[in-house]
Short mmCIF file of C-alpha atoms in Angstrom, two decimals:
data_model
loop_
_atom_site.label_atom_id
_atom_site.label_comp_id
_atom_site.label_asym_id
_atom_site.label_seq_id
_atom_site.Cartn_x
_atom_site.Cartn_y
_atom_site.Cartn_z
CA MET A 13 70.48 179.87 -80.34
CA LEU A 14 68.96 183.55 -81.42
CA ALA A 15 72.77 184.65 -79.61
CA PRO A 16 73.63 188.12 -80.32
CA TYR A 17 77.07 187.21 -82.09
CA PHE A 18 78.47 190.32 -82.27
CA SER A 19 77.10 191.82 -78.46
CA TRP A 20 78.40 188.85 -76.96
CA LYS A 21 81.44 188.26 -79.02
CA TYR A 22 82.55 191.90 -77.76
CA SER A 23 81.14 191.66 -74.24
CA HIS A 24 82.76 188.03 -73.70
CA ARG A 25 85.92 189.69 -75.08
CA ARG A 26 86.06 191.99 -72.21
CA HIS A 27 84.92 189.15 -70.04
CA HIS A 28 87.92 187.36 -70.74
CA SER A 29 89.99 190.75 -70.41
CA ASN A 30 88.98 191.80 -67.44
CA THR A 31 88.09 188.19 -65.01
CA ALA A 32 87.75 188.64 -61.31
CA SER A 33 87.70 192.22 -61.71
CA LEU A 34 84.79 193.75 -59.24
CA GLU A 35 84.68 196.76 -61.37
CA ASN A 36 85.42 195.44 -64.96
CA ASP A 37 84.26 192.27 -65.43
CA GLU A 38 81.39 191.83 -67.71
CA SER A 39 79.91 188.74 -66.43
CA PHE A 40 78.66 186.96 -62.79
CA VAL A 41 80.04 189.96 -61.10
CA PRO A 42 79.43 189.15 -57.59
CA LYS A 43 78.02 191.33 -54.80
CA LYS A 44 79.61 193.42 -52.35
CA LYS A 45 78.59 192.18 -48.66
CA SER A 46 78.03 196.09 -48.09
CA SER A 47 75.71 196.29 -51.30
CA LEU A 48 73.13 193.87 -49.78
CA ASN A 49 69.62 195.13 -49.01
CA SER A 50 66.75 193.34 -46.38
CA PHE A 51 65.19 191.04 -48.86
CA SER A 52 68.95 189.37 -49.82
CA ARG A 53 68.12 187.65 -46.53
CA VAL A 54 65.12 186.16 -48.01
CA LEU A 55 67.38 184.58 -50.65
CA ASN A 56 69.99 183.42 -48.29
CA THR A 57 67.29 180.98 -47.10
CA PRO A 58 67.03 177.21 -48.63
CA PRO A 59 64.02 178.60 -50.97
CA GLY A 60 65.48 181.66 -51.91
CA ARG A 61 68.39 179.73 -53.32
CA LEU A 62 66.28 177.45 -55.11
CA PHE A 63 64.51 180.13 -56.27
CA ARG A 64 67.69 181.84 -57.76
CA LEU A 65 68.69 178.32 -59.13
CA VAL A 66 65.85 178.39 -61.12
CA ILE A 67 65.78 181.36 -62.73
CA LEU A 68 69.55 181.30 -63.40
CA CYS A 69 68.73 177.74 -65.36
CA THR A 70 65.72 179.30 -66.99
CA ILE A 71 65.95 182.93 -68.47
CA GLY A 72 69.32 183.41 -66.72
CA TRP A 73 70.93 184.34 -70.59
CA LEU A 74 67.94 186.11 -71.11
CA LEU A 75 67.80 188.58 -68.15
CA TYR A 76 71.81 189.25 -68.42
CA VAL A 77 71.61 189.76 -72.81
CA CYS A 78 68.55 191.93 -72.56
CA PHE A 79 69.05 193.49 -68.67
CA ASN A 80 72.70 192.85 -68.05
CA VAL A 81 71.48 191.04 -64.62
CA SER A 82 75.24 189.95 -62.68
CA GLY A 83 76.87 191.91 -65.19
CA ARG A 84 79.31 195.19 -64.86
CA LYS A 85 77.73 197.96 -63.13
CA TYR A 86 77.13 201.10 -65.80
CA GLU A 87 75.88 204.48 -65.25
CA LYS A 88 73.18 204.04 -67.50
CA PHE A 89 70.92 201.12 -68.54
CA ALA A 90 73.19 198.55 -70.38
CA ASN A 91 71.70 195.73 -72.27
CA HIS A 92 73.10 193.09 -75.76
CA PHE A 93 70.82 194.80 -78.21
CA ASP A 94 71.11 198.18 -77.90
CA PRO A 95 74.17 199.83 -80.63
CA LYS A 96 74.23 203.23 -77.95
CA SER A 97 75.01 200.22 -74.85
CA PRO A 98 77.54 201.79 -72.58
CA ILE A 99 79.21 198.43 -73.01
CA TYR A 100 80.31 199.15 -76.53
CA SER A 101 82.92 201.03 -78.52
CA ASP A 102 81.76 203.65 -81.14
CA ARG A 103 83.56 202.02 -83.35
CA GLU A 104 81.35 198.19 -82.34
CA ARG A 105 77.66 200.16 -82.86
CA PHE A 106 77.56 199.29 -86.22
CA GLN A 107 78.16 195.64 -85.88
CA ILE A 108 75.61 195.97 -83.01
CA LEU A 109 73.56 197.02 -85.26
CA LEU A 110 74.15 194.26 -87.98
CA THR A 111 73.35 191.99 -84.84
CA ASP A 112 70.40 193.10 -84.23
CA VAL A 113 69.19 192.49 -88.43
CA GLY A 114 70.05 189.24 -87.84
CA LEU A 115 68.09 188.73 -84.79
CA LEU A 116 65.21 189.75 -87.02
CA VAL A 117 65.84 187.70 -89.91
CA ALA A 118 66.31 184.58 -87.46
CA SER A 119 63.27 185.20 -85.83
CA TYR A 120 61.16 185.80 -88.67
CA ILE A 121 62.55 182.36 -89.87
CA VAL A 122 61.34 180.44 -87.08
CA TYR A 123 57.80 182.67 -87.15
CA LYS A 124 57.54 181.01 -90.25
CA VAL A 125 59.04 177.85 -89.79
CA GLY A 126 56.32 177.64 -86.75
CA MET A 127 53.62 178.56 -89.04
CA GLN A 128 54.05 176.18 -91.14
CA GLN A 129 54.68 173.09 -88.25
CA GLY A 130 52.77 174.25 -85.82
CA LEU A 131 53.00 175.62 -82.04
CA THR A 132 53.48 172.29 -80.71
CA TRP A 133 56.36 171.76 -83.43
CA LEU A 134 57.79 174.44 -82.51
CA VAL A 135 57.87 174.22 -79.04
CA LEU A 136 59.35 170.56 -78.84
CA VAL A 137 61.42 171.01 -81.62
CA TYR A 138 63.08 174.46 -81.44
CA PHE A 139 62.24 176.51 -78.34
CA ALA A 140 62.69 173.47 -75.44
CA PRO A 141 65.95 172.56 -76.99
CA LEU A 142 66.59 176.15 -76.58
CA VAL A 143 65.66 176.47 -73.49
CA ILE A 144 67.95 173.72 -72.23
CA VAL A 145 70.97 175.01 -73.95
CA TYR A 146 70.84 178.37 -72.51
CA GLY A 147 70.50 176.83 -68.66
CA PHE A 148 73.57 174.61 -70.01
CA LEU A 149 75.58 177.76 -70.71
CA VAL A 150 73.90 180.09 -67.66
CA VAL A 151 75.22 177.36 -65.50
CA ILE A 152 78.88 176.19 -66.75
CA THR A 153 79.89 179.58 -67.35
CA TRP A 154 78.45 180.44 -63.61
CA LEU A 155 80.30 177.73 -62.05
CA HIS A 156 83.39 178.76 -63.76
CA HIS A 157 83.61 181.46 -62.03
CA THR A 158 81.79 180.79 -58.82
CA HIS A 159 83.66 178.35 -55.72
CA ARG A 160 84.83 179.54 -52.20
CA SER A 161 88.50 179.15 -53.32
CA LEU A 162 88.01 181.72 -56.29
CA PRO A 163 88.81 185.45 -55.28
CA HIS A 164 88.14 188.45 -56.72
CA TYR A 165 89.85 191.56 -56.77
CA ASP A 166 89.02 195.13 -56.76
CA SER A 167 91.25 197.68 -58.99
CA THR A 168 94.18 198.27 -56.13
CA GLU A 169 94.99 194.60 -56.02
CA TRP A 170 93.52 193.26 -59.50
CA ASN A 171 96.11 192.60 -62.70
CA TRP A 172 95.22 190.21 -65.77
CA LEU A 173 96.98 186.38 -64.32
CA ARG A 174 95.28 187.20 -61.09
CA GLY A 175 91.63 187.28 -62.57
CA ALA A 176 92.62 184.62 -65.56
CA LEU A 177 93.48 182.35 -62.05
CA SER A 178 90.46 182.83 -60.87
CA THR A 179 88.61 180.62 -62.72
CA ILE A 180 88.14 176.43 -61.62
CA ASP A 181 87.80 173.40 -64.14
CA ARG A 182 85.09 170.90 -63.24
CA ASP A 183 84.10 167.34 -63.87
CA TYR A 184 80.75 166.66 -66.00
CA GLY A 185 81.56 163.43 -66.70
CA ILE A 186 80.52 162.08 -70.25
CA LEU A 187 79.21 165.78 -70.72
CA ASN A 188 83.02 166.58 -70.89
CA THR A 189 83.42 165.09 -74.12
CA VAL A 190 79.71 166.31 -75.17
CA LEU A 191 80.62 169.71 -74.23
CA HIS A 192 84.01 169.60 -76.14
CA HIS A 193 85.48 169.80 -72.44
CA ILE A 194 85.00 173.85 -72.28
CA THR A 195 83.91 172.21 -68.62
CA ASP A 196 87.04 171.03 -67.52
CA THR A 197 89.87 172.65 -69.59
CA HIS A 198 88.30 176.46 -69.17
CA VAL A 199 91.33 177.16 -67.06
CA ALA A 200 93.63 177.23 -69.94
CA HIS A 201 90.79 178.63 -71.67
CA HIS A 202 91.38 182.08 -69.76
CA LEU A 203 95.15 181.91 -70.13
CA PHE A 204 95.09 181.16 -73.80
CA PHE A 205 91.97 181.92 -75.28
CA THR A 206 92.97 181.32 -78.60
CA ILE A 207 93.91 178.19 -78.56
CA PRO A 208 91.23 175.63 -80.36
CA HIS A 209 89.04 173.21 -78.31
CA TYR A 210 90.71 170.04 -79.79
CA ASN A 211 94.08 171.00 -78.22
CA ALA A 212 92.37 172.15 -74.60
CA MET A 213 93.16 168.91 -72.93
CA GLU A 214 96.48 168.81 -73.88
CA ALA A 215 97.23 172.63 -72.58
CA THR A 216 95.44 171.43 -69.26
CA LYS A 217 97.45 168.74 -68.58
CA ALA A 218 100.94 170.69 -69.29
CA ILE A 219 99.95 174.12 -67.27
CA LYS A 220 98.54 171.58 -64.30
CA PRO A 221 102.48 170.78 -63.13
CA ILE A 222 103.40 174.67 -63.87
CA LEU A 223 100.55 176.22 -61.66
CA GLY A 224 100.83 173.90 -59.23
CA GLU A 225 98.54 174.85 -56.13
CA TYR A 226 97.24 178.12 -58.73
CA TYR A 227 95.53 175.41 -60.85
CA GLN A 228 92.16 175.10 -59.67
CA PHE A 229 89.20 171.91 -60.17
CA ASP A 230 86.85 170.55 -58.30
CA ASP A 231 85.11 167.16 -59.03
CA THR A 232 82.30 167.86 -57.11
CA PRO A 233 78.73 166.12 -58.66
CA ILE A 234 77.04 169.16 -60.51
CA VAL A 235 73.77 169.53 -58.90
CA LYS A 236 75.61 169.10 -55.68
CA ALA A 237 78.21 171.75 -56.56
CA MET A 238 75.18 173.89 -57.96
CA TRP A 239 73.36 173.53 -54.62
CA ARG A 240 76.97 174.48 -52.76
CA GLU A 241 77.74 177.27 -54.41
CA ALA A 242 74.02 179.11 -54.01
CA THR A 243 74.72 178.37 -50.41
CA GLU A 244 78.30 179.58 -49.91
CA CYS A 245 78.95 182.01 -52.44
CA PHE A 246 76.36 184.68 -51.26
CA PHE A 247 78.46 187.71 -51.67
CA VAL A 248 82.10 188.44 -51.64
CA GLU A 249 83.61 190.61 -48.89
CA ALA A 250 87.51 191.66 -48.72
CA GLU A 251 90.08 190.08 -46.42
CA GLU A 252 90.30 191.01 -42.72
CA GLY A 253 93.20 191.34 -40.39
CA GLU A 254 96.23 194.43 -40.35
CA ASP A 255 98.14 191.82 -42.59
CA LYS A 256 95.28 191.41 -45.26
CA SER A 257 94.87 193.04 -48.34
CA LYS A 258 92.11 195.21 -48.25
CA GLY A 259 92.03 194.79 -52.40
CA VAL A 260 91.30 190.82 -52.33
CA TYR A 261 87.47 189.73 -52.00
CA TRP A 262 86.55 186.01 -50.96
CA PHE A 263 82.95 184.40 -51.29
CA ASN A 264 81.01 184.10 -47.79
CA ASN A 265 77.33 183.58 -46.70
CA LYS A 266 77.13 184.90 -43.23
CA ILE A 267 74.98 187.92 -43.37
#
C-alpha cells in the first residue's frame, strides 16, 4: 500500500484515543459552521458534493497523509512523513524516520519492477488496485464517522466513552466478509480495539443489547449513503436552546 506504517500507527492510535473530539481527533474532523468560507456554498451544491466525493475516493488518502487534509488542526504544517511533524511526540520521531526509509525502499522496488515489466503492466497490476484500496479505506472510515445521528464534542463535553460511541456500523453486503467485518463491527472495534477481527462479530452481538439505543447501525446501500452523508453532513454546529449543551455538536447542511 505504500502506507507509512509507524506514522499511521501513531496517528490512528490518537484517533482511537480522541474519537469525535473537535479539538483532538486525528481524522475526519468536521468543520464548524462558524469556520466556513464563501466557497463552502459552492461545495454544498450537487456538483460540489460530486466533486468532494470524487476527491475523497481517489486521492483522499494521499491528501490526508501528505497534507493532513480533514485531520486535526495544528499550529504548524503536519503530515505523516516528517519526523518533526506536530502529530508525533519526541519518542516517536525515530520510528517516523524508519517509516520513511521503508517507503523509499519499497518505492525503489516498485520502480525496478516497473522498469522490468513496463509501465502498462505496473499501472494495471499495481497502481490501479492501489487506488481502489485507497478508495475503500477512505470511504469506509469516513462513513463510520459521518452520520446525522453521530455527535461531536468540544473539550467541555467530550470523554473517551462518548467518543467511542460516536461511530456507526454499516452493511456492505458480501464485502462485510471480504473486509473481515471491519465494516459492520466498527463500534466494537472502537470500544475494544485490542479484539482481533475474527472475534469482532461475537463482540458486536454481545454489546448490542447492552448499548441499546447507543448502538448505531445503518443498512442504507453504500452509494446512497455516500451521497446522503455528503449532502446532510457538511458541517457541525452546537445544539441550540437553553436546555441544550453548547459543547455537543451535530451535523447539518443549512448554511
